Short mmCIF file of C-alpha atoms and ligand atoms in Angstrom, two decimals:
data_model
loop_
_atom_site.label_atom_id
_atom_site.label_comp_id
_atom_site.label_asym_id
_atom_site.label_seq_id
_atom_site.Cartn_x
_atom_site.Cartn_y
_atom_site.Cartn_z
CA UNK A 1 -7.00 55.99 76.64
CA UNK A 2 -6.14 56.89 73.74
CA UNK A 3 -6.02 61.11 73.65
CA UNK A 4 -7.93 62.36 70.14
CA UNK A 5 -6.21 65.29 69.25
CA UNK A 6 -8.07 68.16 68.13
CA UNK A 7 -6.07 70.05 65.25
CA UNK A 8 -9.89 72.21 64.70
CA UNK A 9 -9.28 73.32 69.02
CA UNK A 10 -5.29 73.73 68.69
CA UNK A 11 -6.14 75.89 64.78
CA UNK A 12 -8.73 78.42 66.59
CA UNK A 13 -7.10 79.01 69.93
CA UNK A 14 -3.65 80.03 67.47
CA UNK A 15 -5.71 82.40 65.88
CA UNK A 16 -7.79 84.01 68.35
CA UNK A 17 -4.28 84.91 70.00
CA UNK A 18 -2.90 86.04 66.90
CA UNK A 19 -5.70 88.17 67.12
CA UNK A 20 -3.65 90.51 69.36
CA UNK A 21 -0.67 90.79 66.94
CA UNK A 22 -3.06 92.22 63.38
CA UNK A 23 -4.08 94.93 66.48
CA UNK A 24 -0.75 95.56 67.00
CA UNK A 25 -0.32 95.89 63.34
CA UNK A 26 -3.23 98.20 62.82
CA UNK A 27 -2.78 99.99 65.65
CA UNK A 28 0.87 101.42 62.83
CA UNK A 29 -1.36 101.30 60.12
CA UNK A 30 -0.34 98.28 58.82
CA UNK A 31 -2.68 95.82 57.30
CA UNK A 32 -1.34 92.07 56.32
CA UNK A 33 -1.23 91.17 52.98
CA UNK A 34 -1.00 87.91 51.81
CA UNK A 35 -0.42 86.89 48.29
CA UNK A 36 -1.79 83.16 47.07
CA UNK A 37 -0.45 82.40 43.48
CA UNK A 38 -2.03 79.42 41.63
CA UNK A 39 -0.93 77.37 38.60
CA UNK A 40 -2.72 74.49 39.27
CA UNK A 41 -5.65 72.35 37.11
CA UNK A 42 -5.79 69.94 40.14
CA UNK A 43 -8.46 70.50 42.39
CA UNK A 44 -7.10 69.52 45.69
CA UNK A 45 -4.66 73.06 45.41
CA UNK A 46 -7.81 75.11 44.31
CA UNK A 47 -9.74 73.63 47.87
CA UNK A 48 -6.58 74.71 49.80
CA UNK A 49 -5.93 78.47 48.26
CA UNK A 50 -9.35 79.17 49.14
CA UNK A 51 -8.85 77.91 52.65
CA UNK A 52 -6.46 80.00 53.42
CA UNK A 53 -7.51 82.82 51.78
CA UNK A 54 -11.20 82.51 53.87
CA UNK A 55 -8.57 82.12 56.95
CA UNK A 56 -7.38 86.16 55.98
CA UNK A 57 -9.88 87.22 55.78
CA UNK A 58 -11.87 85.21 58.96
CA UNK A 59 -8.15 87.29 60.68
CA UNK A 60 -8.22 90.49 59.20
CA UNK A 61 -4.96 89.92 56.78
CA UNK A 62 -5.68 91.11 53.21
CA UNK A 63 -5.99 88.36 50.73
CA UNK A 64 -4.71 88.33 47.10
CA UNK A 65 -5.54 85.31 44.57
CA UNK A 66 -3.48 85.09 41.78
CA UNK A 67 -4.42 82.46 38.79
CA UNK A 68 -2.18 81.79 36.22
CA UNK A 69 -3.07 79.17 33.76
CA UNK A 70 -1.43 75.96 34.11
CA UNK A 71 -0.36 75.74 30.33
CA UNK A 72 1.33 79.39 30.89
CA UNK A 73 4.76 79.33 30.53
CA UNK A 74 7.13 79.58 33.21
CA UNK A 75 8.41 82.74 32.57
CA UNK A 76 4.76 83.96 33.36
CA UNK A 77 4.80 83.18 36.77
CA UNK A 78 8.41 84.37 37.68
CA UNK A 79 7.53 88.05 36.05
CA UNK A 80 3.94 87.90 38.51
CA UNK A 81 6.21 86.62 41.55
CA UNK A 82 8.64 89.65 40.90
CA UNK A 83 5.79 91.69 40.84
CA UNK A 84 4.50 90.69 43.81
CA UNK A 85 7.72 91.14 45.23
CA UNK A 86 7.87 94.54 45.03
CA UNK A 87 4.26 95.19 46.00
CA UNK A 88 3.94 97.05 49.41
CA UNK A 89 0.99 95.64 50.38
CA UNK A 90 1.71 92.43 50.53
CA UNK A 91 3.72 90.83 52.40
CA UNK A 92 3.58 87.27 52.43
CA UNK A 93 3.39 85.31 49.00
CA UNK A 94 2.89 81.39 48.87
CA UNK A 95 3.39 79.73 45.33
CA UNK A 96 0.65 76.68 45.53
CA UNK A 97 2.39 73.45 45.22
CA UNK A 98 3.10 71.08 43.52
CA UNK A 99 3.73 73.38 39.85
CA UNK A 100 2.81 71.99 36.07
CA UNK A 101 5.92 69.49 35.47
CA UNK A 102 6.97 72.21 33.14
CA UNK A 103 7.80 74.91 35.43
CA UNK A 104 11.05 74.78 37.37
CA UNK A 105 10.25 74.47 41.46
CA UNK A 106 13.08 75.77 42.43
CA UNK A 107 13.64 78.44 40.07
CA UNK A 108 10.09 79.18 41.41
CA UNK A 109 10.25 78.68 45.42
CA UNK A 110 14.29 81.05 44.91
CA UNK A 111 12.19 83.77 42.77
CA UNK A 112 10.37 84.52 45.78
CA UNK A 113 12.12 87.24 47.83
CA UNK A 114 12.80 85.51 51.34
CA UNK A 115 11.42 88.37 53.53
CA UNK A 116 8.12 87.79 51.82
CA UNK A 117 8.68 83.62 51.53
CA UNK A 118 5.85 82.44 54.34
CA UNK A 119 6.62 78.83 53.41
CA UNK A 120 9.68 78.60 54.58
CA UNK A 121 10.64 77.11 51.51
CA UNK A 122 13.72 79.60 49.89
CA UNK A 123 16.78 77.98 50.16
CA UNK A 124 18.63 81.24 52.32
CA UNK A 125 15.03 80.19 54.89
CA UNK A 126 15.52 76.38 54.67
CA UNK A 127 19.61 77.71 55.87
CA UNK A 128 18.22 79.71 58.36
CA UNK A 129 16.21 76.80 59.72
CA UNK A 130 19.17 74.32 60.03
CA UNK A 131 21.29 76.83 61.24
CA UNK A 132 19.00 76.52 64.38
CA UNK A 133 18.20 80.74 63.40
CA UNK A 134 14.43 80.35 61.41
CA UNK A 135 13.41 82.85 60.10
CA UNK A 136 10.05 81.66 59.23
CA UNK A 137 9.10 77.92 60.58
CA UNK A 138 7.71 76.01 57.45
CA UNK A 139 4.02 76.06 58.06
CA UNK A 140 2.56 72.38 58.43
CA UNK A 141 6.03 71.04 60.83
CA UNK A 142 5.63 74.40 62.82
CA UNK A 143 1.84 73.28 63.53
CA UNK A 144 2.32 69.13 64.78
CA UNK A 145 5.06 70.79 66.86
CA UNK A 146 2.11 73.10 68.17
CA UNK A 147 -0.32 70.08 68.70
CA UNK A 148 2.29 68.03 70.80
CA UNK A 149 2.64 71.00 73.02
CA UNK A 150 -0.88 71.78 72.65
CA UNK A 151 -1.11 67.58 73.69
CA UNK A 152 2.16 67.69 76.49
CA UNK A 153 3.63 65.64 74.75
CA UNK A 154 7.75 66.49 75.36
CA UNK A 155 10.09 65.94 72.76
CA UNK A 156 12.83 66.30 74.91
CA UNK A 157 15.10 62.86 74.48
CA UNK A 158 12.45 60.69 72.26
CA UNK A 159 13.06 58.72 69.89
CA UNK A 160 10.49 60.40 66.76
CA UNK A 161 10.26 58.66 63.39
CA UNK A 162 9.73 60.52 60.58
CA UNK A 163 7.86 58.41 57.82
CA UNK A 164 8.99 60.38 54.48
CA UNK A 165 11.46 62.75 53.69
CA UNK A 166 9.85 65.91 51.12
CA UNK A 167 11.28 69.44 51.40
CA UNK A 168 7.66 70.43 52.82
CA UNK A 169 7.01 68.21 55.89
CA UNK A 170 9.24 65.52 56.30
CA UNK A 171 12.60 67.37 56.18
CA UNK A 172 12.00 70.97 57.70
CA UNK A 173 10.13 68.30 60.62
CA UNK A 174 13.61 66.57 61.35
CA UNK A 175 15.70 69.71 61.70
CA UNK A 176 13.12 71.32 63.49
CA UNK A 177 13.08 68.42 66.16
CA UNK A 178 16.56 67.86 66.59
CA UNK A 179 17.33 72.00 67.58
CA UNK A 180 18.87 72.62 71.02
CA UNK A 181 15.24 74.23 71.50
CA UNK A 182 11.53 74.30 73.00
CA UNK A 183 9.90 71.45 71.21
CA UNK A 184 13.24 70.48 70.18
CA UNK A 185 15.72 68.27 71.76
CA UNK A 186 14.56 64.68 69.91
CA UNK A 187 16.60 62.17 68.09
CA UNK A 188 14.86 61.68 65.18
CA UNK A 189 14.64 59.14 62.33
CA UNK A 190 13.71 59.68 58.90
CA UNK A 191 11.90 56.70 57.05
CA UNK A 192 11.05 57.08 53.16
CA UNK A 193 10.89 54.63 50.53
CA UNK A 194 13.89 53.08 50.80
CA UNK A 195 13.87 52.36 54.40
CA UNK A 196 14.10 48.75 54.98
CA UNK A 197 11.83 47.20 57.62
CA UNK A 198 9.97 50.26 58.62
CA UNK A 199 7.82 49.03 60.67
CA UNK A 200 10.90 47.74 62.80
CA UNK A 201 11.60 51.37 63.12
CA UNK A 202 8.22 53.15 63.65
CA UNK A 203 7.96 50.43 66.81
CA UNK A 204 10.74 52.21 68.05
CA UNK A 205 9.06 55.51 68.04
CA UNK A 206 7.99 57.14 70.56
CA UNK A 207 6.57 60.01 68.36
CA UNK A 208 5.46 58.40 64.76
CA UNK A 209 5.08 61.40 62.16
CA UNK A 210 3.65 59.76 58.73
CA UNK A 211 3.87 61.81 55.74
CA UNK A 212 4.67 60.41 53.76
CA UNK A 213 1.80 60.80 51.50
CA UNK A 214 0.52 57.11 50.81
CA UNK A 215 -2.96 56.38 51.98
CA UNK A 216 -3.27 54.60 55.84
CA UNK A 217 0.55 53.44 55.64
CA UNK A 218 0.54 52.72 59.43
CA UNK A 219 -1.53 50.67 61.21
CA UNK A 220 -1.08 49.31 64.69
CA UNK A 221 1.37 46.13 63.78
CA UNK A 222 3.41 49.27 63.43
CA UNK A 223 3.28 51.28 66.64
CA UNK A 224 5.12 50.74 70.13
CA UNK A 225 2.22 50.80 72.83
CA UNK A 226 1.80 54.20 73.92
CA UNK A 227 2.97 55.44 70.84
CA UNK A 228 1.69 59.04 69.70
CA UNK A 229 0.62 59.19 66.52
CA UNK A 230 0.57 62.68 64.43
CA UNK A 231 -0.62 62.15 61.23
CA UNK A 232 -0.23 64.63 57.83
CA UNK A 233 -1.08 62.69 55.44
CA UNK A 234 -3.63 64.62 52.89
CA UNK A 235 -4.42 61.95 50.13
CA UNK A 236 -7.45 62.34 48.42
CA UNK A 237 -9.28 59.39 47.54
CA UNK A 238 -11.40 58.75 44.80
CA UNK A 239 -14.93 57.36 45.74
CA UNK A 240 -18.80 57.19 44.60
CA UNK A 241 -20.11 59.74 46.88
CA UNK A 242 -20.65 63.15 46.07
CA UNK A 243 -17.67 64.90 46.97
CA UNK A 244 -16.35 62.26 44.33
CA UNK A 245 -13.52 62.06 46.60
CA UNK A 246 -13.04 61.29 51.06
CA UNK A 247 -9.62 62.04 52.61
CA UNK A 248 -7.50 59.61 53.95
CA UNK A 249 -4.49 60.10 56.29
CA UNK A 250 -1.20 58.39 56.25
CA UNK A 251 -2.32 56.37 59.11
CA UNK A 252 -4.79 53.47 59.21
CA UNK A 253 -6.98 55.90 61.95
CA UNK A 254 -9.49 52.85 63.63
CA UNK A 255 -6.49 50.47 64.02
CA UNK A 256 -3.76 52.75 65.55
CA UNK A 257 -6.03 54.07 67.61
CA UNK A 258 -5.92 51.04 69.20
CA UNK A 259 -1.99 51.36 70.34
CA UNK A 260 -1.94 54.87 70.46
CA UNK A 261 -1.67 56.92 73.31
CA UNK A 262 -2.46 59.78 71.69
CA UNK A 263 -3.21 60.62 67.74
CA UNK A 264 -4.17 62.92 65.05
CA UNK A 265 -7.53 62.52 62.54
CA UNK A 266 -7.54 63.16 59.10
CA UNK A 267 -9.42 65.64 58.61
CA UNK A 268 -9.05 67.79 61.42
CA UNK A 269 -5.42 67.18 62.59
CA UNK A 270 -2.43 68.52 61.10
CA UNK A 271 -4.49 70.71 57.98
CA UNK A 272 -6.07 73.35 59.75
CA UNK A 273 -2.84 73.83 61.57
CA UNK A 274 -1.00 74.09 58.68
CA UNK A 275 -3.34 77.04 57.70
CA UNK A 276 -2.97 79.22 61.41
CA UNK A 277 0.91 78.72 61.29
CA UNK A 278 0.48 80.46 57.25
CA UNK A 279 -1.28 83.16 59.14
CA UNK A 280 1.06 83.24 61.43
CA UNK A 281 4.40 83.96 59.44
CA UNK A 282 1.99 86.39 57.26
CA UNK A 283 1.51 88.63 60.42
CA UNK A 284 5.92 87.31 61.19
CA UNK A 285 6.15 88.92 57.60
CA UNK A 286 4.01 92.22 57.92
CA UNK A 287 5.59 93.08 61.27
CA UNK A 288 9.85 92.20 59.98
CA UNK A 289 9.36 94.80 56.62
CA UNK A 290 7.52 97.35 58.63
CA UNK A 291 9.66 97.40 61.67
CA UNK A 292 6.67 96.54 63.61
CA UNK A 293 7.26 94.59 67.05
CA UNK A 294 4.01 91.76 67.72
CA UNK A 295 4.38 89.28 69.97
CA UNK A 296 3.99 86.02 68.15
CA UNK A 297 1.69 82.65 69.91
N1 LIG B 1 3.11 76.19 49.00
C1 LIG B 1 2.30 75.20 49.73
N2 LIG B 1 2.63 75.74 51.33
C2 LIG B 1 1.40 74.48 51.23
O1 LIG B 1 1.43 74.58 52.43
C3 LIG B 1 0.53 73.79 50.93
C4 LIG B 1 1.20 73.46 49.11
N3 LIG B 1 2.21 74.30 48.74
N4 LIG B 1 0.29 72.48 48.50
C5 LIG B 1 -0.26 71.55 49.00
C6 LIG B 1 -0.06 71.62 50.45
C7 LIG B 1 -1.17 71.05 51.50
N5 LIG B 1 -1.78 71.57 52.47
C8 LIG B 1 -2.88 71.62 53.50
C9 LIG B 1 -3.44 72.90 53.87
C10 LIG B 1 -4.63 72.80 54.52
C11 LIG B 1 -5.50 71.17 54.35
C12 LIG B 1 -6.65 71.62 55.54
O2 LIG B 1 -6.98 72.77 56.10
N6 LIG B 1 -6.87 70.16 55.40
C13 LIG B 1 -8.61 69.85 55.96
C14 LIG B 1 -9.68 68.99 55.06
C15 LIG B 1 -9.76 69.79 53.90
C16 LIG B 1 -10.34 69.25 52.59
O3 LIG B 1 -11.52 68.85 53.08
O4 LIG B 1 -9.81 68.64 51.91
C17 LIG B 1 -7.82 69.37 57.31
O5 LIG B 1 -7.30 68.27 57.32
O6 LIG B 1 -8.53 69.27 58.28
C18 LIG B 1 -4.76 70.51 54.24
C19 LIG B 1 -3.90 70.51 53.34
C20 LIG B 1 -1.12 72.87 52.38
N7 LIG B 1 -0.21 73.04 50.66
#
């Protein structure tokens, strides 16, 4: 019987656990603040940013939403980030990716003060993650760990195949899973667009984490019996429905669920955890900057 892992349920539990941290901060006259910066014409980015701001409202984090025209010069974005770094009411800063082609992504990520970098994308925070002493775990990979934990899937000694090598999911996911730590200690293979015979690799996996951004790339034929399947895909496929698109994962869900011991859906799987772990990192940033001890879940 396949275990359908309910991301919304796990995300709601984590948000409930975060409430006590917010109360501790309030008792110390601290209101955590998260600034989201959007410089994009992409509809998906607007959706995600509004979801993040809504989640902040729900939990009591003060949200600041900044929009910069997609055709503005790069220096306008860099200057705005500099102002946010210096704003005492802002503890977390997230610049929604992707940024426009004319903007240097690395320059943007390095402009965010590492103590405000709630994505965990700043090189200093990537370095701390890879050396096993993370300040901020990137939200989606950390959310995947929370889903595996909730599904009682132990990663120790398991063969994990990550499909995708992005800086925001694949690579940090690999780093978290190889660490000598709880929810780590796995043997990890990272596959990507140049991998030969992908199916041969994924069929060896106890756990498959699909984060390639390719709609329905993984199907039943590519899985071992009782594999655990985590679908990180958030692909918008155009349809003639009212919404104009449907959200499709990197896994062909109806096919994969025939073989998987546990599987996450899209939507309703990893996405909600990305949001919850962003709230987690924002609370951690406020606690660090304001020197308040909180007991994070
Ligand atoms: N600096 C930065 N940090 C990010 O964390 C970041 C980013 N840029 N750029 C884009 C990706 C994507 N991302 C998602 C967040 C929530 C859902 C989510 O909650 N999705 C819902 C469905 C939402 C819908 O209906 O479209 C679900 O899967 O249930 C999905 C994707 C964060 N990202």
